[in-house]
XYZ file of C-alpha atoms in Angstrom:
560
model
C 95.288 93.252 89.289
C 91.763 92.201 87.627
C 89.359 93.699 89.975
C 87.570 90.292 91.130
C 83.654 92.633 91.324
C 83.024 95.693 89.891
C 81.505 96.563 93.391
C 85.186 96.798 95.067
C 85.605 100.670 93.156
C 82.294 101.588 94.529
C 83.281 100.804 97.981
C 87.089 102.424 97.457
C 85.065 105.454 97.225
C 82.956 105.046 99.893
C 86.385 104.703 102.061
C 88.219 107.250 100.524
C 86.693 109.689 98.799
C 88.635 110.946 95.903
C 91.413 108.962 96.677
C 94.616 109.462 95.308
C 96.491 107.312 92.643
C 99.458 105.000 94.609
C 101.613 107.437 92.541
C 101.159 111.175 93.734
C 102.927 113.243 91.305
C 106.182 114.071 89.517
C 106.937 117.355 91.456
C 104.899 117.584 94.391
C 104.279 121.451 94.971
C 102.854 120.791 98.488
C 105.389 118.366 100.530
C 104.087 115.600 102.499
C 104.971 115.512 106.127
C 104.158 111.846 106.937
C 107.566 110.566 105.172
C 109.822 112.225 107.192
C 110.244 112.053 111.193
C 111.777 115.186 111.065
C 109.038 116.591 109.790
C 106.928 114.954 112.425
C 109.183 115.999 114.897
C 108.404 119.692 113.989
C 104.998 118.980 113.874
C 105.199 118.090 117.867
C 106.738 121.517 118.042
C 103.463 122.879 116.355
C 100.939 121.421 118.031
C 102.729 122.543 121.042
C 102.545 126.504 120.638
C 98.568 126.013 118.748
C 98.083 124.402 122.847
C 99.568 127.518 124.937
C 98.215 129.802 122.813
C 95.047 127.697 123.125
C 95.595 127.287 127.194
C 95.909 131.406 126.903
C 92.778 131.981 125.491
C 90.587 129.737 127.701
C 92.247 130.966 130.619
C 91.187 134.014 129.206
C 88.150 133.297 128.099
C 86.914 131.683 131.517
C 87.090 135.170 132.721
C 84.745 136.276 130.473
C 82.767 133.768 130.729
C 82.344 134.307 134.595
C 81.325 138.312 133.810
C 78.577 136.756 131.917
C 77.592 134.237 134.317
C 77.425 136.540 137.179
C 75.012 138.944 135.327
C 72.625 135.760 134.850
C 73.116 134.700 138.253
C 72.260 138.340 139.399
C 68.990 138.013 136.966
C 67.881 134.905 137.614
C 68.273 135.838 141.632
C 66.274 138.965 141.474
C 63.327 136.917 139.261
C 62.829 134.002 141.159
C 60.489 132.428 139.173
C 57.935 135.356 139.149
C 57.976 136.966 136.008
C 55.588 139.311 136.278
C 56.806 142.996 134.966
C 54.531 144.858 137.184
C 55.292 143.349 140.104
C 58.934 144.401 139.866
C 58.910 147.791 138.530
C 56.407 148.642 141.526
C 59.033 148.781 144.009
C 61.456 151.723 142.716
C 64.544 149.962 143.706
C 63.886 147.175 141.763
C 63.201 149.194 139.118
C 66.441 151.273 139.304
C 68.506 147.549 139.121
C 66.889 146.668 136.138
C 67.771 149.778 134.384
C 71.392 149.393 136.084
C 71.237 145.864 134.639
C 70.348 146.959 131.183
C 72.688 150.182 131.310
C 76.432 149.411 133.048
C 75.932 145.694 133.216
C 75.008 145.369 130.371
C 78.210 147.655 128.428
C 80.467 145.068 130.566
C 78.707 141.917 129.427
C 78.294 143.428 125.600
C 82.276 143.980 126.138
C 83.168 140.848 127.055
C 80.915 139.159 124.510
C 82.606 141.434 121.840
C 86.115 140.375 123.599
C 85.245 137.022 123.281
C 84.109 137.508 118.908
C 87.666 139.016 118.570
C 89.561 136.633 120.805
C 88.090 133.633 119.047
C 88.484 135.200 115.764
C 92.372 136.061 116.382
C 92.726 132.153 117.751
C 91.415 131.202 114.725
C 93.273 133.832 112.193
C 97.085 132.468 114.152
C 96.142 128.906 113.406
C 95.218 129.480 109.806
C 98.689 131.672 109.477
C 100.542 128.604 111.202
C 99.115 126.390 108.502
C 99.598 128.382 105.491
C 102.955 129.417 106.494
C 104.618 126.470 108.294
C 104.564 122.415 108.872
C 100.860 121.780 109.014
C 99.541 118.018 108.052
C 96.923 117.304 105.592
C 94.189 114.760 104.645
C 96.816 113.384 102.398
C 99.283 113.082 105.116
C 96.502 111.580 107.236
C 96.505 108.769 104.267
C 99.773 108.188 103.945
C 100.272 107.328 107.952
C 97.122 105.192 107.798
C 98.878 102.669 104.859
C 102.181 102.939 106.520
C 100.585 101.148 110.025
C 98.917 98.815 107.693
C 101.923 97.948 105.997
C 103.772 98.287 109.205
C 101.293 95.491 110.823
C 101.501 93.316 107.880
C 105.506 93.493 107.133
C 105.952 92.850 110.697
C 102.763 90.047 111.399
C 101.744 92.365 114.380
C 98.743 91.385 116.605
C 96.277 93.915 114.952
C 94.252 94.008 118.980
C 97.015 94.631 120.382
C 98.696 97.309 118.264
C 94.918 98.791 117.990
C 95.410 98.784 122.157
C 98.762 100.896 121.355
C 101.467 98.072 122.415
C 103.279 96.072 119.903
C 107.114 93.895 120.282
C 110.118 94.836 118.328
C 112.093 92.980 115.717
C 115.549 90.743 115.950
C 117.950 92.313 118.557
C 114.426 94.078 120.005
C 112.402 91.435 119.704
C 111.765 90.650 123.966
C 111.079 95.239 124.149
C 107.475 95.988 124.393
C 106.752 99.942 122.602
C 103.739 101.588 124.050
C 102.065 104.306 122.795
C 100.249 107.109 124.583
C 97.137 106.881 123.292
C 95.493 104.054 121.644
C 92.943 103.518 118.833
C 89.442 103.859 119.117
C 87.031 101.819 116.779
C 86.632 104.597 114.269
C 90.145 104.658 113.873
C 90.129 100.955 113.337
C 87.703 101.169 110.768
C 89.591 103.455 109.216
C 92.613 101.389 108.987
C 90.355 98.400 107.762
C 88.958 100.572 105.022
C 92.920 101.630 103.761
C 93.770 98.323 103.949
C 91.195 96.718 101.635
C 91.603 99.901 99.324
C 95.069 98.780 98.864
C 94.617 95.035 98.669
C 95.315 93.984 102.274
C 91.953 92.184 102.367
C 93.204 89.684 104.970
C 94.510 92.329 106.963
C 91.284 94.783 106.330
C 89.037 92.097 108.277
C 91.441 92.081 111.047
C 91.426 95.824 111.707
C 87.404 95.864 110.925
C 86.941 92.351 113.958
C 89.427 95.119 115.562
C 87.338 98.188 115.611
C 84.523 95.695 117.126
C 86.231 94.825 120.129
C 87.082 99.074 120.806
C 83.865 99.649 120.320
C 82.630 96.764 122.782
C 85.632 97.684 124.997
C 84.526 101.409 125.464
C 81.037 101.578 123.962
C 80.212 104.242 126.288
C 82.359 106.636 125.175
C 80.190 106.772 121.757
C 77.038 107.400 123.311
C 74.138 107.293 120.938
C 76.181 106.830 118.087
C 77.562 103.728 119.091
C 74.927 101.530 117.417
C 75.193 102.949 114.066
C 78.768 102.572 114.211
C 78.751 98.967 115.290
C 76.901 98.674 112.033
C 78.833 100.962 109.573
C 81.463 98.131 110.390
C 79.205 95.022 110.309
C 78.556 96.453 106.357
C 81.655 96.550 105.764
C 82.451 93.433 107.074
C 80.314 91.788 105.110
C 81.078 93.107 101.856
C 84.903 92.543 102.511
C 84.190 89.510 103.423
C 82.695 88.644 99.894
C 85.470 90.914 98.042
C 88.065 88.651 100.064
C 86.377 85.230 98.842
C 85.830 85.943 95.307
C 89.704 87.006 94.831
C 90.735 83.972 96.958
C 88.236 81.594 94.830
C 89.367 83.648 91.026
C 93.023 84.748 91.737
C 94.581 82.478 94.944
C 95.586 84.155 98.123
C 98.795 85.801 96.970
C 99.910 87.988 94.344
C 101.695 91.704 93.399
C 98.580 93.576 94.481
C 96.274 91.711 97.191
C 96.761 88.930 99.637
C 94.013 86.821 101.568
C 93.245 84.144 103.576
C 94.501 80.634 102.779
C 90.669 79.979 103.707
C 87.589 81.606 102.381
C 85.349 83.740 105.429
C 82.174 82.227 104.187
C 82.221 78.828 104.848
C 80.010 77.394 101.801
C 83.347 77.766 99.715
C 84.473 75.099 101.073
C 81.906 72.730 100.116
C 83.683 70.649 97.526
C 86.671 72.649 97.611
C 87.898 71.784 101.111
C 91.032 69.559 99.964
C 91.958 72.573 97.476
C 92.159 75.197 100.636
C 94.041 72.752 102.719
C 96.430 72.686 99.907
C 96.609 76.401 100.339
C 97.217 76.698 104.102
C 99.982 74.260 103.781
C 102.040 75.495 101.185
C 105.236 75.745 102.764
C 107.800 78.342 101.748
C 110.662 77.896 100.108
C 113.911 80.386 99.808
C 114.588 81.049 96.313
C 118.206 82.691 96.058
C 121.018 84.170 93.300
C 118.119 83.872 90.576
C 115.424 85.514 89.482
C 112.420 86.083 91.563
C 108.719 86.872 90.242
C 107.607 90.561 92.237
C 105.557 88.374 94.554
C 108.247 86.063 95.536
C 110.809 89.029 95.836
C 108.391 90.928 97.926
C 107.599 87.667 100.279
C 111.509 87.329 100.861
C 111.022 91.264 101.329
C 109.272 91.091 104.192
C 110.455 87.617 105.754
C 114.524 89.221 106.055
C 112.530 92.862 107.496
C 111.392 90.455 110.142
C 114.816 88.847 110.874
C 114.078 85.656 109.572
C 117.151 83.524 108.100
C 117.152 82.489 104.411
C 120.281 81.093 103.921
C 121.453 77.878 104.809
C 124.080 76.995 107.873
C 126.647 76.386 105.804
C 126.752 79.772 103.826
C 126.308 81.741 107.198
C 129.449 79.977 108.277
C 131.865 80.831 105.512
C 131.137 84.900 106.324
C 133.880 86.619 108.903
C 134.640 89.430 110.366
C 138.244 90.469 110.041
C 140.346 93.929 110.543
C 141.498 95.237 107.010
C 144.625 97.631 107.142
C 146.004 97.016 103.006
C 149.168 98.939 104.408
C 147.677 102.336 104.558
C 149.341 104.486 106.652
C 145.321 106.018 108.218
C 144.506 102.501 108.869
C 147.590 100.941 110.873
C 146.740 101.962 113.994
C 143.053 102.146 113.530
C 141.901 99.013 110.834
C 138.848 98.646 109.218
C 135.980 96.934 110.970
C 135.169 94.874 108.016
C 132.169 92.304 108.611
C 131.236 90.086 105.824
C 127.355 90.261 104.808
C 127.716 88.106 101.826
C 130.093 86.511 99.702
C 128.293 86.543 96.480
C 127.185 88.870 95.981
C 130.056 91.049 97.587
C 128.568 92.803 100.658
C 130.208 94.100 103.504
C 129.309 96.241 107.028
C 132.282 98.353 107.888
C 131.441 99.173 111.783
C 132.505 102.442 113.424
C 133.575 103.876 110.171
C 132.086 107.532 110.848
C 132.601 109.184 114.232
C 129.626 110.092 116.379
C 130.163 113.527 115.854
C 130.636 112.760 111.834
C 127.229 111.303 111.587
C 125.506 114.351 113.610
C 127.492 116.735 110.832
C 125.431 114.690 108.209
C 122.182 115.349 110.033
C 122.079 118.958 110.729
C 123.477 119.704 107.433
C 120.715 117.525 105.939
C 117.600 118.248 108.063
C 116.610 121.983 106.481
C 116.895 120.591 103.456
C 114.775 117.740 102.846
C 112.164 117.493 100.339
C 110.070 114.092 99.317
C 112.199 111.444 98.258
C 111.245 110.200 94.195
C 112.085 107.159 92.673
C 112.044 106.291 88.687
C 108.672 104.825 87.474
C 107.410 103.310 84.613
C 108.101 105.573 82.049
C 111.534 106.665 83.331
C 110.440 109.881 84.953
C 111.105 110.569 88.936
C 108.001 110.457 90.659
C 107.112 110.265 94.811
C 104.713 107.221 95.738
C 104.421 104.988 98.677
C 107.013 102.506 97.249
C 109.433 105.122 98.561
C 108.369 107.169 101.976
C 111.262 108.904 103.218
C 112.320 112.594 102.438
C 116.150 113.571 101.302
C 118.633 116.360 100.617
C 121.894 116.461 99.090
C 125.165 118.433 100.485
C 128.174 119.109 98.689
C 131.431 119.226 99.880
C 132.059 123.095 99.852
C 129.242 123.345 102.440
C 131.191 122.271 105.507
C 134.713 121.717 105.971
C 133.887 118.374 107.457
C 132.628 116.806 104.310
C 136.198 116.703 102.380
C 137.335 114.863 105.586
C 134.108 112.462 105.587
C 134.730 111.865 101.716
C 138.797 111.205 102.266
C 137.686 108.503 105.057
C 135.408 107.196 102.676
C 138.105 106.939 100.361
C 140.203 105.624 102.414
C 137.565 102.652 103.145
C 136.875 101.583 100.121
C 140.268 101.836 97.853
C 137.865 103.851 95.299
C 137.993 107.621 93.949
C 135.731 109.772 95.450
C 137.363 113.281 94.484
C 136.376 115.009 91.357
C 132.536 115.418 90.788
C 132.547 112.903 88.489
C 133.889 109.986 90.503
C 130.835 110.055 92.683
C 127.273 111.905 93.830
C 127.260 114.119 96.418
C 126.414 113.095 99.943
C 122.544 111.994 100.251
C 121.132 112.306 103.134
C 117.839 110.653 103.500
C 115.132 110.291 106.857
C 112.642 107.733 106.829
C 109.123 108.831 107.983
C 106.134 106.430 109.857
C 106.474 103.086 108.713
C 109.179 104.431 106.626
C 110.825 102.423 103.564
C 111.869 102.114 99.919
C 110.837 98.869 98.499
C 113.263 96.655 96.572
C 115.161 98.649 93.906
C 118.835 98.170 92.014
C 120.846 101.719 92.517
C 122.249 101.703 89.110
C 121.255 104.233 86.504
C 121.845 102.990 83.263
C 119.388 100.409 81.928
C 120.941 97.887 79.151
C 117.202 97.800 77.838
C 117.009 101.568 77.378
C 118.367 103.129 74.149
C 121.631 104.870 74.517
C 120.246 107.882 73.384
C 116.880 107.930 75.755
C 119.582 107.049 78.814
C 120.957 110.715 80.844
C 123.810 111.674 78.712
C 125.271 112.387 81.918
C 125.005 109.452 83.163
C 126.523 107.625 79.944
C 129.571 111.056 80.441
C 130.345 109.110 84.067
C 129.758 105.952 83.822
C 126.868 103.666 85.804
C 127.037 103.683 89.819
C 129.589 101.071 90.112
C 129.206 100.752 94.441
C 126.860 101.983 96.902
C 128.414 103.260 100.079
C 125.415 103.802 102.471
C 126.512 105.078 105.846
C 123.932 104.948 109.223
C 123.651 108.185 110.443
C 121.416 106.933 113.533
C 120.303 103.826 115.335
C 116.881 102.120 114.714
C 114.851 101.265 117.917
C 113.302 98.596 115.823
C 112.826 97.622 112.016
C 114.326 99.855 109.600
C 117.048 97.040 107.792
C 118.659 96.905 104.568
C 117.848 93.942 102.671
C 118.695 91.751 99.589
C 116.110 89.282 98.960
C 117.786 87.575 96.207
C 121.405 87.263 98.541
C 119.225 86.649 101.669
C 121.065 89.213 103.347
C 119.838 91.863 106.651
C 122.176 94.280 107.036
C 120.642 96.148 110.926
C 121.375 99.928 111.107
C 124.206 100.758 113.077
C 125.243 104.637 114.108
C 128.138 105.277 112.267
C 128.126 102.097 110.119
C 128.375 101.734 106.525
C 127.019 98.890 104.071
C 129.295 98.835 101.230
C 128.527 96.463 98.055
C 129.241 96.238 94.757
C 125.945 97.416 91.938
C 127.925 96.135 88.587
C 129.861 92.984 87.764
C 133.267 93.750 86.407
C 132.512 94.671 82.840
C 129.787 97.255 84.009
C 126.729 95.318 83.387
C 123.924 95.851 86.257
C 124.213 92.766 89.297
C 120.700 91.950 90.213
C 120.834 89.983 93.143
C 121.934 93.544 94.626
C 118.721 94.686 94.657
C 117.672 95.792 98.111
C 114.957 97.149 99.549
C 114.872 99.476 103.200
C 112.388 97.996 105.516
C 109.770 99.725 107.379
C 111.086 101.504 110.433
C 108.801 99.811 113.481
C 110.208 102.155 116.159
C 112.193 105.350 116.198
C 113.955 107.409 113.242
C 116.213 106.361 110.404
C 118.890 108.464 109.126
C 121.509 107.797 106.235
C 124.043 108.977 103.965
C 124.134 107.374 100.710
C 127.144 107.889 98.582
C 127.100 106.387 95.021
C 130.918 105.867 93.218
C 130.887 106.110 89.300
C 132.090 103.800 87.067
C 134.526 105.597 84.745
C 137.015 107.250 86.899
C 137.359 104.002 89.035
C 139.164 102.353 85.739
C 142.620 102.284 87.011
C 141.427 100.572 90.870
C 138.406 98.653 90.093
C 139.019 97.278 86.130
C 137.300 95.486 84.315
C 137.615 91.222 84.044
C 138.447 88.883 81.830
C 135.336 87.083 81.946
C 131.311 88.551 81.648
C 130.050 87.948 84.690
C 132.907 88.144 86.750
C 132.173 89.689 89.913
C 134.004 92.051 92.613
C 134.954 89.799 95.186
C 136.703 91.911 98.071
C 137.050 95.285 99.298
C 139.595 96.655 97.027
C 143.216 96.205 98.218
């Protein structure tokens, strides 16, 4: 993106400091904890034994504080007001207190005030231990769950006043539940959303929170005190300069694109002198599904976001030809109990088998999983693996010798799919992955080898194996709200399901890459997203899935 005024990197700074790049780093030596609930799960924990060990020392330390404030009391009782030394070492009891005062009462009080200096210091010595040795957020973390409400707001077209007041209405099948939070934002926060967003290009969205932080502050002005007033104008400022930042994009690059999105109309209404019929245009642009062919990022990301919100892309007559059937192809496992097999999509070939894992099964996955996540990566530019917020879930991988449940998982999977799972290279191990606030992976093909990569720059390992020919991607939990699968180019939501799988096809026949697979995972709105991803490679699948006749002949079926 061509920064519309120099002026916008002056203010990114003033938001965020030293602000990281979008991408983090290759190998992250510190681990975020904002891209895993898990993780934010044990940070509940956390907080929980900083507050009783917290609660223990103020009990505490409201003892001591009441030693102290008796020996005032006793001062200020025996002075009255009169100050005058003579008068109160005349009379020889007085006298004898104040030595008392300044002898006994005063080793108790020096006590408890030395108490109190060691107390406080060994409060503060158990915290510091807790975060250097243990799940401790940082500013970075703090960062990352800003963007992911802002993206979270935007994917899902929430009423920024109302999720600012903590409250906000699911998605599809949760669409009529209300989630409330416990707490809601104050107007700093706000502002601090507003100041995330327009750092990453949300400059419609970065007035909203900033008109937002306004309405807190008006709401509950009182609770800021004197500080109110230059609050109320640390956000007027930065009003105004979005404001202008917002216009000039609209006016030089439109109100779409990879990397910002506006308005359809400019905030300052002179713009519109002469130019009204142009903005009119704008606002009634209507949208238009654009499916099985190629989509520009901007389009792909706007059909992105429309499936994460439920809407329907295809037309009536291609949601009609889909079924749901029972599948038994005569194996002996699957007579009495069939396969569950609901049809996503024709063409491309993608299917939900329901109930394919047992409830038990899918809590196997979990606690094998959960000590061993780490940050998720994905592939950038160059080829290498790096972590960014295109990706914001953590994952681990198990093998099979790890649990004696995993051969039987795998065999089921098997079963399922008519493919070869067994030897190591027939497919990956199990991935188990958790998606963290706002949590998602933006729209990505899973196959490995690149026909635009030299043969000898692509993973010899991978070229040993063969490409990921089919993605088997099991639910491990279910999603409160948010949190789909989707395929902008099929038009296709697949809604996590406990113990559900999304199976579909990554290659045509002769092994070249199928692009209207790509898929993205949508934010999770509410609750925690677990899966198991199993990928199936090409090479040892030669004798059940071969190759066709013609070049882009697809997979069309299950195999049976």
């Amino acid at each position: 993106m061509k920064p519309p005024v120099i002026a916008i990197w002056v203010l990114v700074s003033w938001c965020l400091g030293a602000a990281s790049s979008s991408i983090i780093t290759e190998q992250p030596a510190i681990d975020d904890i904002f891209s895993s609930v898990s993780k934010m799960e044990a940070l509940v924990h956390q907080e929980n034994a900083i507050v009783d060990m917290l609660d223990s020392f103020l009990i505490d330390a409201k003892q001591r504080i009441t030693i102290i404030q008796n020996y005032v009391t006793a001062y200020r009782q025996v002075m009255n007001g009169d100050l005058s030394s003579s008068k109160l070492v005349a009379n020889p009891v007085d006298a004898y207190h104040l030595v008392k005062r300044l002898t006994i009462d005063w080793d108790v009080v020096e006590r408890v005030l030395e108490a109190e200096s060691n107390s406080s210091r060994n409060a503060l010595n158990h915290v510091q231990v807790l975060r250097e040795t243990s799940v401790f957020p940082n500013s970075e973390d703090l960062h990352g769950a800003a963007i992911a409400l802002v993206r979270l707001q935007d994917t899902y077209q929430l009423n920024v006043t109302e999720l600012a007041d903590g409250h906000y209405n699911g998605v599809d099948h949760s669409r009529g539940q209300v989630f409330q939070s416990r707490r809601d934002l104050s107007g700093r926060d706000c502002l601090f959303m507003a100041q995330h967003a327009f750092a990453d290009g949300y400059y419609d969205t970065a007035l909203q929170w900033a008109e937002a932080a306004l309405g807190q502050f008006a709401r509950k002005g009182d609770s800021y005190g004197s500080e109110l007033e230059a609050f109320r104008n640390e956000v007027k400022h930065f009003v105004e300069f979005a404001s202008r930042v917002h216009d000039d994009v609209l006016e030089r690059q439109g109100p779409r694109g990879v990397n910002w999105q506006t308005n359809s109309h400019p905030v300052d209404r002179q713009f519109l002198t002469g130019n009204s019929e142009k903005y009119n245009s704008l606002a009634e642009q209507q949208f238009t599904p654009k499916l099985y062919q190629h989509q520009t990022e901007d389009e792909e990301n706007e059909h992105y976001e429309r499936l994460c919100r439920g809407e329907k892309l295809r037309s009536a007559s291609i949601e009609a030809s889909l079924r749901c059937r029972l599948v038994t192809r005569g194996h002996p496992a699957l007579l009495l109990q069939p396969l569950k097999v609901e049809e996503q999509s024709l063409d491309p070939m993608i299917v939900v088998l329901h109930d394919l894992l047992t409830e038990r099964q899918t809590e196997i996955l979990r606690e094998l999983g959960e000590p061993k996540l780490a940050t998720s990566l994905h592939r950038g530019g160059e080829g290498k693996f790096v972590r960014s917020m295109i990706r914001t879930s953590k994952n681990a991988w198990l093998q099979e010798h790890e649990n004696a449940s995993l051969p039987v998982i795998r065999r089921r999977m098997e079963i399922a799919t008519g493919l070869i799972y067994g030897p190591e290279t027939a497919s990956e191990y199990f991935q188990i992955a958790n998606y963290g606030i706002g949590g998602l992976y933006k729209t990505h093909t899973d196959n490995v080898i690149h026909p635009d990569v030299r043969p000898e720059d692509q993973d010899p390992w991978n070229l040993y194996v063969g490409d990921r020919i089919a993605t088997l991607m099991v639910y491990l939990t279910n999603v409160e709200a948010g949190g789909a699968t989707v395929f902008p180019r099929a038009g296709v939501t697949c809604w996590p399901r406990k113990g559900s799988a999304a199976f579909w096809w990554n290659l045509y026949k002769n092994g070249e890459p199928d692009l209207t697979t790509r898929h993205g995972a949508c934010p999770v709105l509410h609750g925690s997203k677990w899966v198991s991803n199993k990928w199936i490679r090409q090479y040892d699948q030669m004798l059940v899935a071969k190759c066709g006749l013609h070049p882009l002949e697809k997979f069309n079926s299950l195999l049976v």
